[in-house]
PDB file of C-alpha atoms and ligand atoms in Angstrom:
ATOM      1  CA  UNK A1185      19.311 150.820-102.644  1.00 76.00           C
ATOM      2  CA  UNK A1186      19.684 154.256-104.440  1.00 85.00           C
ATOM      3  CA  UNK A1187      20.586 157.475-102.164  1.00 86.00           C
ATOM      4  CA  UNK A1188      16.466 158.574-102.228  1.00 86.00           C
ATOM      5  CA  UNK A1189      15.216 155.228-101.019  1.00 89.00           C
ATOM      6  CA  UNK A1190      18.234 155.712 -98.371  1.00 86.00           C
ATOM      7  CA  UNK A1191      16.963 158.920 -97.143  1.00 88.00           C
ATOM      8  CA  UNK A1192      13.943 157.980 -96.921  1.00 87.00           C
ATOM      9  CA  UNK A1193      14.278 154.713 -95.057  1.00 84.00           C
ATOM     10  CA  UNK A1194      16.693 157.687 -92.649  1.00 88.00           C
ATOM     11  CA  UNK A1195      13.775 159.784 -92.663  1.00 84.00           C
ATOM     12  CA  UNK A1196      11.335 157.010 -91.525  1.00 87.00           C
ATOM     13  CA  UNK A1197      13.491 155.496 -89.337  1.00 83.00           C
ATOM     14  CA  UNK A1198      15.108 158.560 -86.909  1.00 83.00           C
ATOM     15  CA  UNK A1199      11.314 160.513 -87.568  1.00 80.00           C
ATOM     16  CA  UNK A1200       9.833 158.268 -85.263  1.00 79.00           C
ATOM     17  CA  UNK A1201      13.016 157.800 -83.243  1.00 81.00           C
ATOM     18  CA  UNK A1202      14.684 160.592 -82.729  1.00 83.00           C
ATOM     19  CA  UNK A1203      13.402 162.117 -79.580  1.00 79.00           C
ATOM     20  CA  UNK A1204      13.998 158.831 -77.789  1.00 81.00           C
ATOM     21  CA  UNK A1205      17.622 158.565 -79.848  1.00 78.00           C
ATOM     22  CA  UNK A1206      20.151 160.032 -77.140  1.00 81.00           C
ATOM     23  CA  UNK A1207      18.585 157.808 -74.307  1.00 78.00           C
ATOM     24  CA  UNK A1208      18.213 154.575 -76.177  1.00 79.00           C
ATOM     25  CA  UNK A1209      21.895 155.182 -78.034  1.00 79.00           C
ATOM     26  CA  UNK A1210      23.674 156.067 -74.569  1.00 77.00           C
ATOM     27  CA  UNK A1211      23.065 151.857 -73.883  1.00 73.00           C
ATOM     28  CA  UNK A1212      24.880 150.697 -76.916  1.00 76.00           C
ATOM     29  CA  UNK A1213      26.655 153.135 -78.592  1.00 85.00           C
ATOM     30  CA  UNK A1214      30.241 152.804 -76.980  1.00 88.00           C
ATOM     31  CA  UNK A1215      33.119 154.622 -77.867  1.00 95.00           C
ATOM     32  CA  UNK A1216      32.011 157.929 -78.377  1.00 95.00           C
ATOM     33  CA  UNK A1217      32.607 159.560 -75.267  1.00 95.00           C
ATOM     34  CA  UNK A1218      36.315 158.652 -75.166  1.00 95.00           C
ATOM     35  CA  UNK A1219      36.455 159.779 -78.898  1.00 97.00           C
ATOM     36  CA  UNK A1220      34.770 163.239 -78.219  1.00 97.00           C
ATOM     37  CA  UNK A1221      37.202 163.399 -74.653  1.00 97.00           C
ATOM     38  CA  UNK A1222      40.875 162.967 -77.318  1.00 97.00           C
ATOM     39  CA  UNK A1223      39.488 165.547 -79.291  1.00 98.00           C
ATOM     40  CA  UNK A1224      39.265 167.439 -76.918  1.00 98.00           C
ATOM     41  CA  UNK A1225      42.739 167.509 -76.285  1.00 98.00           C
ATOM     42  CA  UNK A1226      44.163 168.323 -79.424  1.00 97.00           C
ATOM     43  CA  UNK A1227      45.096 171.158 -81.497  1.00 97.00           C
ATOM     44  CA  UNK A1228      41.969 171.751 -84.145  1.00 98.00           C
ATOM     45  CA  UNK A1229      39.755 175.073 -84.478  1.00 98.00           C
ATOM     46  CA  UNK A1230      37.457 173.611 -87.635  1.00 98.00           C
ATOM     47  CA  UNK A1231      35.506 170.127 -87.299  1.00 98.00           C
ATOM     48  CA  UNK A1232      33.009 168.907 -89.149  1.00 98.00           C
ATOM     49  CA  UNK A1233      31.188 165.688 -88.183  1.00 98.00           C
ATOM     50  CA  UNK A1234      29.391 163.560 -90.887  1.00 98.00           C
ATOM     51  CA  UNK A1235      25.956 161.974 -89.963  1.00 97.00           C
ATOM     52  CA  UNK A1236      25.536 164.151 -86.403  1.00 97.00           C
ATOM     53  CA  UNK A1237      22.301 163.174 -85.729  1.00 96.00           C
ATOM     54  CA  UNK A1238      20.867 164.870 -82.977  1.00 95.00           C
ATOM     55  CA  UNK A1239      23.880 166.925 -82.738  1.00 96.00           C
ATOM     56  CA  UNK A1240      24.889 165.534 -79.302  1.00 96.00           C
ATOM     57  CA  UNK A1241      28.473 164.954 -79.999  1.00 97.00           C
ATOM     58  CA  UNK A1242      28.479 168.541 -81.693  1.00 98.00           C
ATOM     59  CA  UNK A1243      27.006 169.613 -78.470  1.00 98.00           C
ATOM     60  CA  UNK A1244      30.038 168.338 -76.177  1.00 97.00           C
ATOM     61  CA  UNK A1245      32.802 169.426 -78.205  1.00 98.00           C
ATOM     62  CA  UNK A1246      31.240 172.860 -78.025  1.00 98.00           C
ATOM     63  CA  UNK A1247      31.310 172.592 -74.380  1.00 98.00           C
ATOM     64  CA  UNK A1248      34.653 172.081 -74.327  1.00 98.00           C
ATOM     65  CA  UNK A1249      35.464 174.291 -77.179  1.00 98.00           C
ATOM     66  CA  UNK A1250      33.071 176.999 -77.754  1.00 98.00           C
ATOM     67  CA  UNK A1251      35.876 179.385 -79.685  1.00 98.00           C
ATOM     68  CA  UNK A1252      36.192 176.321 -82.773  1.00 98.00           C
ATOM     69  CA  UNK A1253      33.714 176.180 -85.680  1.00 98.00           C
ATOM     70  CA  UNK A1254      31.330 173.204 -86.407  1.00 98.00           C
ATOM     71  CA  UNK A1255      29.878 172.354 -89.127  1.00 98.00           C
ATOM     72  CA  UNK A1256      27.652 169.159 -89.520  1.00 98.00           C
ATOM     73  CA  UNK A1257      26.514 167.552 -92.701  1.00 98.00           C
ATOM     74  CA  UNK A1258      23.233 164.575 -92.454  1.00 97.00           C
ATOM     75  CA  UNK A1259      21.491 162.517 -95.225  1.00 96.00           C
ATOM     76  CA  UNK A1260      18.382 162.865 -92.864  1.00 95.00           C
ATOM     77  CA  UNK A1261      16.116 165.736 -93.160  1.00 94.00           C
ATOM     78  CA  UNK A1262      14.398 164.642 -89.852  1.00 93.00           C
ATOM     79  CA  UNK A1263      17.569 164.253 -87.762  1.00 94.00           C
ATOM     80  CA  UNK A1264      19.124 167.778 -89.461  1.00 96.00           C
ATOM     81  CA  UNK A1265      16.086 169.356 -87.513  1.00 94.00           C
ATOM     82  CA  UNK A1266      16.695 168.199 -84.360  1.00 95.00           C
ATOM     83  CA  UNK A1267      20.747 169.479 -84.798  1.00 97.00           C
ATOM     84  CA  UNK A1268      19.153 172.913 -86.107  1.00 97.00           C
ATOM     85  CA  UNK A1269      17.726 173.283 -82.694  1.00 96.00           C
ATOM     86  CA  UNK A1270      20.230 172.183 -80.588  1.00 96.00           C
ATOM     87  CA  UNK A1271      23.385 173.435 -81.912  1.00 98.00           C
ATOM     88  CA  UNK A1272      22.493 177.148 -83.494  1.00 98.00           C
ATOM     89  CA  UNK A1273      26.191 177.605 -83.265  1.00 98.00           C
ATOM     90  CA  UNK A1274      27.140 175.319 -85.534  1.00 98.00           C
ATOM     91  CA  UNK A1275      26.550 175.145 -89.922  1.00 98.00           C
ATOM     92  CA  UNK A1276      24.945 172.344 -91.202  1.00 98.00           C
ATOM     93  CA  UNK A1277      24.215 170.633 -94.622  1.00 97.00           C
ATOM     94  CA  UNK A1278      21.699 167.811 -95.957  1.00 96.00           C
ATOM     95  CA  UNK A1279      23.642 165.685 -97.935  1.00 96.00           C
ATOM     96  CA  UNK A1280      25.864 162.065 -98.043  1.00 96.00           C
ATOM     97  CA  UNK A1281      29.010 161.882 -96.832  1.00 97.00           C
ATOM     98  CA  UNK A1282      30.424 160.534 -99.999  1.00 96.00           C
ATOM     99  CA  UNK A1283      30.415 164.231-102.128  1.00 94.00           C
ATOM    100  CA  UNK A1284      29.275 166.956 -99.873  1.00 96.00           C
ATOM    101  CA  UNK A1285      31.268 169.959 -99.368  1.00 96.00           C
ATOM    102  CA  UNK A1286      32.872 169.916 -95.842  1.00 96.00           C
ATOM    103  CA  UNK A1287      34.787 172.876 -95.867  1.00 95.00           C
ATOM    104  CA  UNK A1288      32.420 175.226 -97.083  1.00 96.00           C
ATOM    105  CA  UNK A1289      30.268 174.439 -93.971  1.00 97.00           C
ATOM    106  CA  UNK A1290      33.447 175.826 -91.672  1.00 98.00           C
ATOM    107  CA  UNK A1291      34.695 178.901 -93.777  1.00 95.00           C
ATOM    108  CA  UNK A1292      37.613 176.450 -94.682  1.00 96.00           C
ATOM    109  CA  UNK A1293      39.210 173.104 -94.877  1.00 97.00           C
ATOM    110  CA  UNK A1294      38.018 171.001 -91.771  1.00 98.00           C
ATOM    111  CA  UNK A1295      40.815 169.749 -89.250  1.00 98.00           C
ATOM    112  CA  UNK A1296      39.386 167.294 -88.139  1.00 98.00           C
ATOM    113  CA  UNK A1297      36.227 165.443 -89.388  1.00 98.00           C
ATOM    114  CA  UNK A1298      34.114 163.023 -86.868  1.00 98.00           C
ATOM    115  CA  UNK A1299      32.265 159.710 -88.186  1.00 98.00           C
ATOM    116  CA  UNK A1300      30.623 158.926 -84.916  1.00 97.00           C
ATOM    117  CA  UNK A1301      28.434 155.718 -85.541  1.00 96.00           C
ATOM    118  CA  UNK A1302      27.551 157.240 -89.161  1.00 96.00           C
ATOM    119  CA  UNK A1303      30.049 155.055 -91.872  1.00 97.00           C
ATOM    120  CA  UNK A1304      28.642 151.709 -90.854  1.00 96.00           C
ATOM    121  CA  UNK A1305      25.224 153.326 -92.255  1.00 94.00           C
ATOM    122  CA  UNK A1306      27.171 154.710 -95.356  1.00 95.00           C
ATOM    123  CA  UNK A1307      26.553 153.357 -98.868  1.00 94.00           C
ATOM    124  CA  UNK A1308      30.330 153.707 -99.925  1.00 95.00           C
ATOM    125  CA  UNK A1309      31.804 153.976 -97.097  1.00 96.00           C
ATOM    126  CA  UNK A1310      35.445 153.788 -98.961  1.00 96.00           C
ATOM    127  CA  UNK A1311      33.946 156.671-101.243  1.00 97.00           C
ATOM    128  CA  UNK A1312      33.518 158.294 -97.684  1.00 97.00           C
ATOM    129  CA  UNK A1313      36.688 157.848 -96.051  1.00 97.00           C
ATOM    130  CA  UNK A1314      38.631 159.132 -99.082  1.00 97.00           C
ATOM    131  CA  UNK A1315      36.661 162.167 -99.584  1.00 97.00           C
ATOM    132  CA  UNK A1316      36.711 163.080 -96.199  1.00 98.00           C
ATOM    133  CA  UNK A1317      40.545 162.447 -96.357  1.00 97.00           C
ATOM    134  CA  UNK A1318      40.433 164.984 -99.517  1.00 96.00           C
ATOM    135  CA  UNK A1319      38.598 167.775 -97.436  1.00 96.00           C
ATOM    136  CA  UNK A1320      41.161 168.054 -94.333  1.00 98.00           C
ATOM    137  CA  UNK A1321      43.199 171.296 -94.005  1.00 97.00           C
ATOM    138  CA  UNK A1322      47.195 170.095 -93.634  1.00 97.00           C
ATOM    139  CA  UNK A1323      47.755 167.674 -91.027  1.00 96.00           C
ATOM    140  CA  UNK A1324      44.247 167.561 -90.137  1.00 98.00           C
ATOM    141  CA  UNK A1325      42.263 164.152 -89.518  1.00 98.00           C
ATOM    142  CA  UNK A1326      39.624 162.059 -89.823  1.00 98.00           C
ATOM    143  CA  UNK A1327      38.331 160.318 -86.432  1.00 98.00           C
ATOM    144  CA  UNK A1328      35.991 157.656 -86.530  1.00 98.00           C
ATOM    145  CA  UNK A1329      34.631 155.749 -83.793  1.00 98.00           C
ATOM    146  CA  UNK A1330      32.006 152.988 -84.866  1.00 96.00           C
ATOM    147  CA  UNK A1331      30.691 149.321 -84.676  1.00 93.00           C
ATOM    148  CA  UNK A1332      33.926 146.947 -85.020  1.00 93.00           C
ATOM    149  CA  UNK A1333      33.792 143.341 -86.381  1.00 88.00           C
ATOM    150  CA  UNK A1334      31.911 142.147 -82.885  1.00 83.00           C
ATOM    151  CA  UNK A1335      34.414 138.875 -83.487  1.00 82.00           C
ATOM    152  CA  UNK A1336      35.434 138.846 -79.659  1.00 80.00           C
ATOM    153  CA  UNK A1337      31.843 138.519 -78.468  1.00 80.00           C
ATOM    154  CA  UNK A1338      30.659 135.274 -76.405  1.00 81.00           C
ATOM    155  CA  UNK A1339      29.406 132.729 -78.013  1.00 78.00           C
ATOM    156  CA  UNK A1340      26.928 133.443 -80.631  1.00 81.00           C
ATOM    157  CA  UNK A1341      26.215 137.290 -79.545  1.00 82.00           C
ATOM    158  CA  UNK A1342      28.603 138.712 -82.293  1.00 83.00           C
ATOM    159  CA  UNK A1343      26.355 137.094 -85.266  1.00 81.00           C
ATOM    160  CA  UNK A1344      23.373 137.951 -83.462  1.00 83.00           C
ATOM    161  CA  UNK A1345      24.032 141.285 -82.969  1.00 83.00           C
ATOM    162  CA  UNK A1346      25.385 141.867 -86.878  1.00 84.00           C
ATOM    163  CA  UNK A1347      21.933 140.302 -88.027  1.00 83.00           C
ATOM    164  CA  UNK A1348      19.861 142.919 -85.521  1.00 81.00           C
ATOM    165  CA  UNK A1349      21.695 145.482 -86.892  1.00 83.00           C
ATOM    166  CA  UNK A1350      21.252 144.646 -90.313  1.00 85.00           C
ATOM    167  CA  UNK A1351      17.754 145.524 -89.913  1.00 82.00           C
ATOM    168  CA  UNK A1352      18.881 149.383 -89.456  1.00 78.00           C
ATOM    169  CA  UNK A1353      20.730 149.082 -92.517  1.00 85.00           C
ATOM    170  CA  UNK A1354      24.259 149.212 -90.058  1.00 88.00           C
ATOM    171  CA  UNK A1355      27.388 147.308 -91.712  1.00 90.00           C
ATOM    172  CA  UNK A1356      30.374 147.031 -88.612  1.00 92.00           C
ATOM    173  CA  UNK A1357      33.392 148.053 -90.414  1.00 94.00           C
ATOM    174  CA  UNK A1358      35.735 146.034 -91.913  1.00 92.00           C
ATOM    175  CA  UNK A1359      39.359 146.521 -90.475  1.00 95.00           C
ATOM    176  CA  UNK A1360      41.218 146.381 -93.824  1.00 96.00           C
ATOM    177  CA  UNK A1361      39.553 148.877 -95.432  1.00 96.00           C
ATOM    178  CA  UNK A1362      40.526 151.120 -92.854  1.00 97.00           C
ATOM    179  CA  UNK A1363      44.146 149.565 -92.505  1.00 96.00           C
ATOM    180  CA  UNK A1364      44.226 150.273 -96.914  1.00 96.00           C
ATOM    181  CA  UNK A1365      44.045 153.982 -95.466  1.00 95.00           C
ATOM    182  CA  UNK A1366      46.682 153.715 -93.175  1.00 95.00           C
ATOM    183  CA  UNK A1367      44.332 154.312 -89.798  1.00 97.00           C
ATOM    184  CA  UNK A1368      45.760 153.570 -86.314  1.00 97.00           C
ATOM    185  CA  UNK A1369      42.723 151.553 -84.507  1.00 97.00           C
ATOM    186  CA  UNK A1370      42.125 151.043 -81.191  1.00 96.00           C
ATOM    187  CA  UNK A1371      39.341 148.290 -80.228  1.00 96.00           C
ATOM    188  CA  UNK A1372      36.775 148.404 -77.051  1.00 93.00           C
ATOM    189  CA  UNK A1373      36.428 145.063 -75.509  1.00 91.00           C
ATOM    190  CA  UNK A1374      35.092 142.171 -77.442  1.00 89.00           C
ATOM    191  CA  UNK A1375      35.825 144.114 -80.750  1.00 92.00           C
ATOM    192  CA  UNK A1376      32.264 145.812 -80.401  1.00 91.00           C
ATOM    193  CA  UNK A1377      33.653 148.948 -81.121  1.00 95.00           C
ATOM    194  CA  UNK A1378      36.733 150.697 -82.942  1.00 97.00           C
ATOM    195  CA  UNK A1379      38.168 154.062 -83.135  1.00 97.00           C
ATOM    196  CA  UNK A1380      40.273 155.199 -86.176  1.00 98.00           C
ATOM    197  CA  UNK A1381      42.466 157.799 -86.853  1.00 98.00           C
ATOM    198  CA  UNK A1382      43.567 158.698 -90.420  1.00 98.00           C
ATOM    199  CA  UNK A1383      45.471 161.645 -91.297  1.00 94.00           C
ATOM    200  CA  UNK A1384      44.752 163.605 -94.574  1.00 91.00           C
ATOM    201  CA  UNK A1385      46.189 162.130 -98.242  1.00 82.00           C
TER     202      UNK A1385
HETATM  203  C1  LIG B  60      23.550 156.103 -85.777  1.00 86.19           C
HETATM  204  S1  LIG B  60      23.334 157.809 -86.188  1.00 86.19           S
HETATM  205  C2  LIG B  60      24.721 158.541 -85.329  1.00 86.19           C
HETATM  206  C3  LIG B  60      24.440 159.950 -84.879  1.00 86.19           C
HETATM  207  C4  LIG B  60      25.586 160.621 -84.094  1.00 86.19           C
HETATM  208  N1  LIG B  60      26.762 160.724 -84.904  1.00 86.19           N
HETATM  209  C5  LIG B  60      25.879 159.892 -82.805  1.00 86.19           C
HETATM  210  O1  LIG B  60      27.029 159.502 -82.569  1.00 86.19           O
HETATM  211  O2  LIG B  60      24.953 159.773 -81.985  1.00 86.19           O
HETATM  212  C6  LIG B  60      23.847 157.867 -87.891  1.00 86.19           C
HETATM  213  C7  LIG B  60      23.638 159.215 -88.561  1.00 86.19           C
HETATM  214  O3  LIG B  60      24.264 159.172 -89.848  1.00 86.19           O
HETATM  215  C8  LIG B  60      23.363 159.712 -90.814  1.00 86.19           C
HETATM  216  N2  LIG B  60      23.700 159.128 -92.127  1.00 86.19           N
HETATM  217  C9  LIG B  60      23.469 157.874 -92.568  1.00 86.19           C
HETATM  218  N3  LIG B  60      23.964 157.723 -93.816  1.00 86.19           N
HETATM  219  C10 LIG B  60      24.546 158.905 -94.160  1.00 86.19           C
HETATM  220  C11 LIG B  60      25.251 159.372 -95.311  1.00 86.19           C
HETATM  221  N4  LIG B  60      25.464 158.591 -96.371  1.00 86.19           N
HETATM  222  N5  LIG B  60      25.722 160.634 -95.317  1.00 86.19           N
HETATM  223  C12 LIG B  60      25.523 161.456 -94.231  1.00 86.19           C
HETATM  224  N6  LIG B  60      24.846 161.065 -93.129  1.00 86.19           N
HETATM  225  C13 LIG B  60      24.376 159.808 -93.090  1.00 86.19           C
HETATM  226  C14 LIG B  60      21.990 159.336 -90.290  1.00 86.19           C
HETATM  227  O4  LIG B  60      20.959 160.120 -90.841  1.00 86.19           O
HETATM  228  C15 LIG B  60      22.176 159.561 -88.797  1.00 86.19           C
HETATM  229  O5  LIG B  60      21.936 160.889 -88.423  1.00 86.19           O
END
């Protein structure tokens, strides 16, 4: 699939979803408020998150950190509108996380960039990881928090879940190409979900 047929399948799919998205998401997407609450408690004044969606992550850390700039870069036109609205705080870009310019969305090199339940969508997601790791201001990081390899789920569940997901286009990650970039992971129960942290090159 080229990058236009995976907009558009992005555009389909969160166009007729994305009013119901934070409700629906809050049941299965695990992870991310634990992610958003370490943020939280570390040193950073520029993040940028890749594939924000609705903006409701954006929308927490600003919350709890109104003073810091945000910046927030989607492949979906339909989802960027939604973040528009919610967020008029923050700067935000249409484009793929692979090649778009982070740091011109916060006045500056990022430190820290968020993948919240975005690089399992990702066409290259090593492409990703490395660019984002390209972008960070000194010392900064790149968080993400996303589906894991489901391999401690009962019974068949795990292999029924990848297939469903497959269906959204959603790969889980695979744990050594985020060990190959020296992440620390931890895993939520099951190995349903991961969070990585990977410091800059
Ligand atoms: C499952 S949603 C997650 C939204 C939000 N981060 C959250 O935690 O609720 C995935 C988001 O990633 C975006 N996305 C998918 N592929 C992308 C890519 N290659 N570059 C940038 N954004 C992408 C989608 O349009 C969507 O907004």
């Amino acid at each position: 699939m080229n990058r236009s047929e995976h907009q558009a399948f992005l555009d389909r799919y969160y166009g007729a979803s994305r009013r119901i998205y934070d409700l629906t998401r809050k049941y299965y997407l695990f992870g991310r408020d634990s992610a958003l609450a370490g943020l939280l408690t570390e040193r950073w004044s520029r993040l940028v998150e890749i594939g924000p969606g609705t903006g409701r992550n954006l929308g927490m850390l600003h919350q709890g950190r109104p003073s810091a700039r945000y910046g927030g870069v989607d492949a979906s036109l339909a989802m960027l509108e939604v973040a528009r609205v919610r967020c008029p705080w923050a700067a935000f870009a249409h484009g793929f996380a692979e090649d778009a310019d982070y740091a011109a969305l916060v006045d500056g090199p990022p430190d820290r960039v968020l993948f919240s339940y975005c690089l399992s969508m990702v066409q290259e997601p090593g492409r990703a990881l490395a660019h984002a790791r390209s972008q960070l201001s000194p010392g900064g990081e790149v968080v993400v928090v996303d589906f894991a390899d489901l391999a401690g789920l009962p019974g068949p569940a795990g292999g029924a879940l990848s297939a469903w997901l497959t269906r959204f286009h959603v790969r889980p990650l695979d744990e050594r190409l985020l060990r190959s970039v020296g992440a620390e992971i931890q895993f939520g129960p099951g190995r349903y979900w991961l969070k990585a942290t990977i410091r800059g090159e």
